[in-house]
Structure formats: C-alpha cells, structure tokens
Amino acid sequence: MPSEDTFCKQMRKATREIHRISDSLVNAKLAVGLFDDSVWADGLLIFYEIFRYLESAMIRWKHTNVGLFLIDDLSRTKAFESDLDYYLGKDWRKDYTPRESVAKYLMHLQQIENEDPTLLIAYIYHLYMGLLSGGIILRKKRHLMQKIFPRKESKTDGNNVTDFPNSNIYELKQRMRDTMNKIAETLDEDMKNKLLEESKQVFVLNNEIIKSVRGVGNSLLKKAMYFIIAVMLILFVYLIIFK
C-alpha cells in the first residue's frame, strides 16, 4: 500500500527544482564559511533579520496556526545575536542597515502578513527545517575544519545558531512536520495551493540574499592559492626523493 502523500511531502515536491538551485548556491557561497569566519558571519547576518521577523510574527499570531510553530528551544533570534556579537563585535548594530536583498525579503513578509498571515507558515516551515538539516550539516563540517585547522576558541564559540543542546534534532524536525501536516488538515484546497506556491517563493528570496554574501571571491582565491602551494610542495618532495 503506498505511503500517505502528506502535505510536507507535497511541499517538498513543489519546491524540488528551486530547492536544488538553492543547495547549489549554499555550497558555492556559505560553504566557504567553513574556512573563513567573515563569510560565515555574513551568512548569519543575511538570515538574522528574516528569522527575527518570523519569530516576532509567531508571537503576534500566537493564537492562530502561525503560532503553533512556537516550539520550545527552536527560537533563534538570541542565538543569531550572540554569534554576530562574537564575529562582528558587540557594536555591530551601530552602523548596521539590512542590505537591499534582505530589505526586499522583509517587505514581502510584511506584505503577506498584512494580506494573509497564514502564508507565513511556508517561510517558518522551510527556514527552520533548513536550519535543522543543512545548517546542522554545515556546523558538523565546520567543526571538522576546526579540528584540522585548530583555532583558539572553543568549538561552541560562534556556533549558537546551530546549537540545540536541550533537544534532539530528529525529534524537532518530526515535530515541525507533524505541526505542518496537522495545520494542513484544517485548510481548504485553495489555501493549501497558495502555501505550495509561496513555498517556491521562499527559496527564490533565499537565493537572492545568499547571492549577496560578501567575501566569497577573496576566500576562494585564498583556497586556490593554498591548494597550488600544497601541490608544489608535494611535487618538490617527490622530485627530491625520486630524482
């Protein structure tokens, strides 16, 4: 007997192509942050405002379906701020203004909240599931890089956004899915179709802000230089031993 086609599965199917593009961008952009703290910090900065807005919206609409995602230990605003304090210094807010792509993202969130706040669910679900999936993977890779190239700080410094010390990641993700599927059961087909369409827009907007991550070009150049130097050293040793 085929498995039930839950609404979460429908969301995954609807966003498959645009999600693939998003994954490629993350690999090309944010993955450089495994080696470069400035790139990692800029990646945090572009998503900080988005998560902060969504968490404020969940509180504003706590007595609706939007508020059902107010899950213990899932709130990330303070974690973002802690990490940004670590990487950028505690005065980073003084001269901070969200960049254009982030401002456009926030304007879109404000618009759909004014018109139909239920559509915010698409952003809440995909962004938090992304953090619990891809975000955790990047964290593990980053820790591995820190073991290979040791730094002075402890492994927890600057990694609060992807740290869920009091929760099981698998259980958090399952709770998100269960919440989404239960909400979908209360919605009519028109609203479910709107959520599926808005899910695609989540990744379109995510891709725009990911493209704006700064410092990637310089980091890639440095990595290429290190690779060339390493290859030259290996060839040098090879020639000495086998000449």
CSV table of C-alpha atoms in Angstrom, one decimal:
chain,number,residue,atom,x,y,z
A,1,MET,CA,0.0,0.0,0.0
A,2,PRO,CA,1.6,3.4,-1.0
A,3,SER,CA,2.5,5.8,1.8
A,4,GLU,CA,0.3,8.7,2.5
A,5,ASP,CA,1.1,11.8,0.5
A,6,THR,CA,1.3,14.2,3.4
A,7,PHE,CA,1.3,18.0,2.9
A,8,CYS,CA,5.0,18.1,3.9
A,9,LYS,CA,5.8,15.7,1.0
A,10,GLN,CA,3.7,17.9,-1.3
A,11,MET,CA,5.7,20.9,-0.2
A,12,ARG,CA,9.0,19.0,-0.9
A,13,LYS,CA,7.8,18.0,-4.4
A,14,ALA,CA,6.6,21.5,-5.2
A,15,THR,CA,10.0,23.1,-4.3
A,16,ARG,CA,12.3,20.3,-5.6
A,17,GLU,CA,13.8,22.2,-8.6
A,18,ILE,CA,14.2,25.6,-6.9
A,19,HIS,CA,15.5,23.9,-3.8
A,20,ARG,CA,18.2,22.2,-5.9
A,21,ILE,CA,19.3,25.6,-7.1
A,22,SER,CA,19.3,26.9,-3.5
A,23,ASP,CA,21.5,24.0,-2.4
A,24,SER,CA,24.0,24.7,-5.2
A,25,LEU,CA,24.2,28.4,-4.1
A,26,VAL,CA,24.8,27.4,-0.4
A,27,ASN,CA,27.6,25.1,-1.5
A,28,ALA,CA,29.1,27.8,-3.6
A,29,LYS,CA,28.7,30.6,-1.1
A,30,LEU,CA,28.1,29.7,2.6
A,31,ALA,CA,30.2,26.5,2.4
A,32,VAL,CA,33.3,28.9,2.1
A,33,GLY,CA,32.4,29.9,5.6
A,34,LEU,CA,33.8,26.5,6.7
A,35,PHE,CA,37.2,28.1,6.3
A,36,ASP,CA,36.5,31.8,6.5
A,37,ASP,CA,34.8,33.3,9.6
A,38,SER,CA,34.0,36.6,7.8
A,39,VAL,CA,31.9,34.7,5.2
A,40,TRP,CA,30.2,32.6,7.9
A,41,ALA,CA,29.4,35.8,9.8
A,42,ASP,CA,27.9,37.4,6.6
A,43,GLY,CA,25.8,34.4,6.0
A,44,LEU,CA,24.4,34.7,9.6
A,45,LEU,CA,23.8,38.4,9.1
A,46,ILE,CA,21.6,38.0,6.0
A,47,PHE,CA,19.3,35.4,7.7
A,48,TYR,CA,19.2,37.2,11.1
A,49,GLU,CA,16.5,39.7,10.1
A,50,ILE,CA,14.4,37.0,8.5
A,51,PHE,CA,14.4,34.7,11.5
A,52,ARG,CA,13.8,37.6,13.8
A,53,TYR,CA,10.8,38.8,11.8
A,54,LEU,CA,9.3,35.3,11.7
A,55,GLU,CA,9.7,34.8,15.4
A,56,SER,CA,8.1,38.1,16.1
A,57,ALA,CA,5.2,37.2,13.7
A,58,MET,CA,4.7,33.9,15.5
A,59,ILE,CA,4.3,35.8,18.8
A,60,ARG,CA,1.9,38.3,17.1
A,61,TRP,CA,-0.2,35.5,15.8
A,62,LYS,CA,0.3,33.0,18.6
A,63,HIS,CA,-3.4,32.2,18.8
A,64,THR,CA,-3.6,31.2,15.1
A,65,ASN,CA,-2.0,28.4,13.1
A,66,VAL,CA,1.1,30.6,12.7
A,67,GLY,CA,1.6,30.5,16.5
A,68,LEU,CA,1.6,26.7,16.6
A,69,PHE,CA,5.3,26.8,15.5
A,70,LEU,CA,6.3,28.4,18.8
A,71,ILE,CA,8.2,25.3,19.8
A,72,ASP,CA,10.5,25.2,22.8
A,73,ASP,CA,14.2,25.5,22.0
A,74,LEU,CA,13.5,26.5,18.4
A,75,SER,CA,13.8,30.3,18.8
A,76,ARG,CA,17.0,31.5,17.2
A,77,THR,CA,17.0,35.3,17.5
A,78,LYS,CA,19.2,35.5,20.6
A,79,ALA,CA,21.4,32.8,19.2
A,80,PHE,CA,21.9,34.8,16.0
A,81,GLU,CA,22.7,37.9,18.0
A,82,SER,CA,25.2,36.0,20.2
A,83,ASP,CA,27.1,34.7,17.2
A,84,LEU,CA,27.1,38.0,15.5
A,85,ASP,CA,28.4,39.6,18.7
A,86,TYR,CA,31.2,37.1,18.6
A,87,TYR,CA,32.2,37.5,15.0
A,88,LEU,CA,31.5,41.2,14.4
A,89,GLY,CA,31.9,42.7,17.9
A,90,LYS,CA,29.2,43.9,20.3
A,91,ASP,CA,28.9,47.2,18.5
A,92,TRP,CA,27.9,45.8,15.1
A,93,ARG,CA,24.4,47.2,15.4
A,94,LYS,CA,25.5,50.8,15.5
A,95,ASP,CA,26.2,51.1,11.7
A,96,TYR,CA,24.1,48.2,10.6
A,97,THR,CA,21.5,48.5,7.9
A,98,PRO,CA,19.9,45.5,6.2
A,99,ARG,CA,21.2,45.2,2.6
A,100,GLU,CA,18.8,45.6,-0.3
A,101,SER,CA,18.0,42.0,-0.9
A,102,VAL,CA,17.2,41.5,2.8
A,103,ALA,CA,15.1,44.6,2.9
A,104,LYS,CA,13.1,43.3,-0.1
A,105,TYR,CA,12.6,40.0,1.7
A,106,LEU,CA,11.3,41.7,4.8
A,107,MET,CA,8.9,43.9,2.7
A,108,HIS,CA,7.5,40.7,1.1
A,109,LEU,CA,7.0,39.1,4.6
A,110,GLN,CA,5.2,42.3,5.8
A,111,GLN,CA,3.0,42.3,2.7
A,112,ILE,CA,1.8,38.7,3.1
A,113,GLU,CA,1.4,39.2,6.9
A,114,ASN,CA,-0.9,42.2,6.1
A,115,GLU,CA,-2.8,40.3,3.4
A,116,ASP,CA,-2.9,36.7,4.8
A,117,PRO,CA,-0.6,35.8,7.7
A,118,THR,CA,-1.3,32.1,7.2
A,119,LEU,CA,1.2,32.3,4.2
A,120,LEU,CA,4.0,33.0,6.7
A,121,ILE,CA,3.8,29.3,7.6
A,122,ALA,CA,5.6,28.5,4.3
A,123,TYR,CA,8.6,30.6,5.5
A,124,ILE,CA,8.6,29.3,9.0
A,125,TYR,CA,8.5,25.7,7.9
A,126,HIS,CA,11.1,25.8,5.2
A,127,LEU,CA,13.6,28.1,7.0
A,128,TYR,CA,13.6,26.2,10.3
A,129,MET,CA,13.7,22.8,8.6
A,130,GLY,CA,16.6,24.1,6.5
A,131,LEU,CA,18.4,25.2,9.7
A,132,LEU,CA,17.8,21.8,11.3
A,133,SER,CA,19.0,20.0,8.2
A,134,GLY,CA,21.5,21.8,6.0
A,135,GLY,CA,22.5,24.1,8.9
A,136,ILE,CA,23.4,21.2,11.1
A,137,ILE,CA,25.4,19.6,8.3
A,138,LEU,CA,27.4,22.8,7.8
A,139,ARG,CA,28.0,23.0,11.6
A,140,LYS,CA,29.5,19.5,11.6
A,141,LYS,CA,31.7,20.3,8.6
A,142,ARG,CA,32.8,23.5,10.3
A,143,HIS,CA,33.8,21.6,13.4
A,144,LEU,CA,35.8,19.1,11.3
A,145,MET,CA,37.6,22.0,9.7
A,146,GLN,CA,38.4,23.5,13.1
A,147,LYS,CA,39.9,20.2,14.2
A,148,ILE,CA,42.1,20.1,11.1
A,149,PHE,CA,43.0,23.8,11.4
A,150,PRO,CA,42.8,24.4,15.2
A,151,ARG,CA,41.7,27.8,16.5
A,152,LYS,CA,42.0,29.4,19.9
A,153,GLU,CA,38.2,29.5,20.6
A,154,SER,CA,36.2,26.5,21.8
A,155,LYS,CA,34.1,24.6,19.4
A,156,THR,CA,30.9,26.3,20.8
A,157,ASP,CA,32.1,29.8,20.2
A,158,GLY,CA,30.1,31.5,17.3
A,159,ASN,CA,28.0,28.3,16.7
A,160,ASN,CA,24.9,29.1,18.8
A,161,VAL,CA,22.6,29.3,15.8
A,162,THR,CA,23.1,25.6,15.0
A,163,ASP,CA,23.2,24.5,18.7
A,164,PHE,CA,20.2,22.8,20.2
A,165,PRO,CA,21.7,21.4,23.4
A,166,ASN,CA,18.3,20.6,25.1
A,167,SER,CA,16.7,19.0,22.1
A,168,ASN,CA,17.0,16.0,19.8
A,169,ILE,CA,17.3,17.3,16.2
A,170,TYR,CA,15.4,14.4,14.7
A,171,GLU,CA,12.5,15.0,17.2
A,172,LEU,CA,12.5,18.7,16.5
A,173,LYS,CA,12.2,18.1,12.7
A,174,GLN,CA,9.5,15.5,13.2
A,175,ARG,CA,7.6,17.9,15.4
A,176,MET,CA,7.8,20.5,12.7
A,177,ARG,CA,6.4,18.0,10.1
A,178,ASP,CA,3.6,16.9,12.4
A,179,THR,CA,2.7,20.5,13.1
A,180,MET,CA,2.6,21.4,9.4
A,181,ASN,CA,0.6,18.3,8.5
A,182,LYS,CA,-2.0,19.0,11.2
A,183,ILE,CA,-2.4,22.6,10.2
A,184,ALA,CA,-2.9,21.5,6.5
A,185,GLU,CA,-5.8,19.3,7.6
A,186,THR,CA,-7.6,22.4,8.7
A,187,LEU,CA,-7.1,24.3,5.5
A,188,ASP,CA,-9.1,24.3,2.3
A,189,GLU,CA,-7.6,23.3,-1.1
A,190,ASP,CA,-7.2,26.9,-2.1
A,191,MET,CA,-5.1,27.8,0.9
A,192,LYS,CA,-3.0,24.7,0.6
A,193,ASN,CA,-2.3,25.6,-3.1
A,194,LYS,CA,-1.3,29.1,-2.0
A,195,LEU,CA,1.1,27.7,0.5
A,196,LEU,CA,2.6,25.4,-2.1
A,197,GLU,CA,3.2,28.4,-4.4
A,198,GLU,CA,4.5,30.5,-1.6
A,199,SER,CA,6.9,27.7,-0.7
A,200,LYS,CA,8.6,28.3,-4.1
A,201,GLN,CA,8.9,32.0,-3.3
A,202,VAL,CA,10.7,31.1,0.0
A,203,PHE,CA,13.6,29.7,-2.0
A,204,VAL,CA,13.6,32.4,-4.6
A,205,LEU,CA,14.0,35.0,-1.9
A,206,ASN,CA,16.5,32.8,0.0
A,207,ASN,CA,18.6,32.6,-3.2
A,208,GLU,CA,18.7,36.4,-3.6
A,209,ILE,CA,20.0,37.0,-0.2
A,210,ILE,CA,22.5,34.1,-0.4
A,211,LYS,CA,23.9,35.7,-3.6
A,212,SER,CA,24.7,38.8,-1.6
A,213,VAL,CA,27.1,37.0,0.8
A,214,ARG,CA,30.3,39.0,0.9
A,215,GLY,CA,33.9,37.9,0.8
A,216,VAL,CA,33.4,34.7,-1.1
A,217,GLY,CA,35.6,35.7,-4.0
A,218,ASN,CA,38.6,36.5,-1.8
A,219,SER,CA,38.1,33.3,0.2
A,220,LEU,CA,38.0,31.2,-3.0
A,221,LEU,CA,41.2,32.9,-4.2
A,222,LYS,CA,42.9,32.1,-0.9
A,223,LYS,CA,41.8,28.5,-1.0
A,224,ALA,CA,43.1,28.2,-4.6
A,225,MET,CA,46.5,29.6,-3.6
A,226,TYR,CA,46.8,27.3,-0.7
A,227,PHE,CA,46.0,24.3,-3.0
A,228,ILE,CA,48.6,25.4,-5.5
A,229,ILE,CA,51.2,25.8,-2.8
A,230,ALA,CA,50.4,22.4,-1.4
A,231,VAL,CA,50.7,20.7,-4.8
A,232,MET,CA,54.0,22.5,-5.4
A,233,LEU,CA,55.4,21.2,-2.1
A,234,ILE,CA,54.3,17.7,-2.9
A,235,LEU,CA,55.9,17.8,-6.3
A,236,PHE,CA,59.1,19.3,-4.7
A,237,VAL,CA,59.3,16.5,-2.1
A,238,TYR,CA,58.6,13.9,-4.8
A,239,LEU,CA,61.4,15.2,-7.0
A,240,ILE,CA,63.9,15.2,-4.1
A,241,ILE,CA,63.0,11.6,-3.2
A,242,PHE,CA,62.7,10.1,-6.6
A,243,LYS,CA,65.2,12.1,-8.7
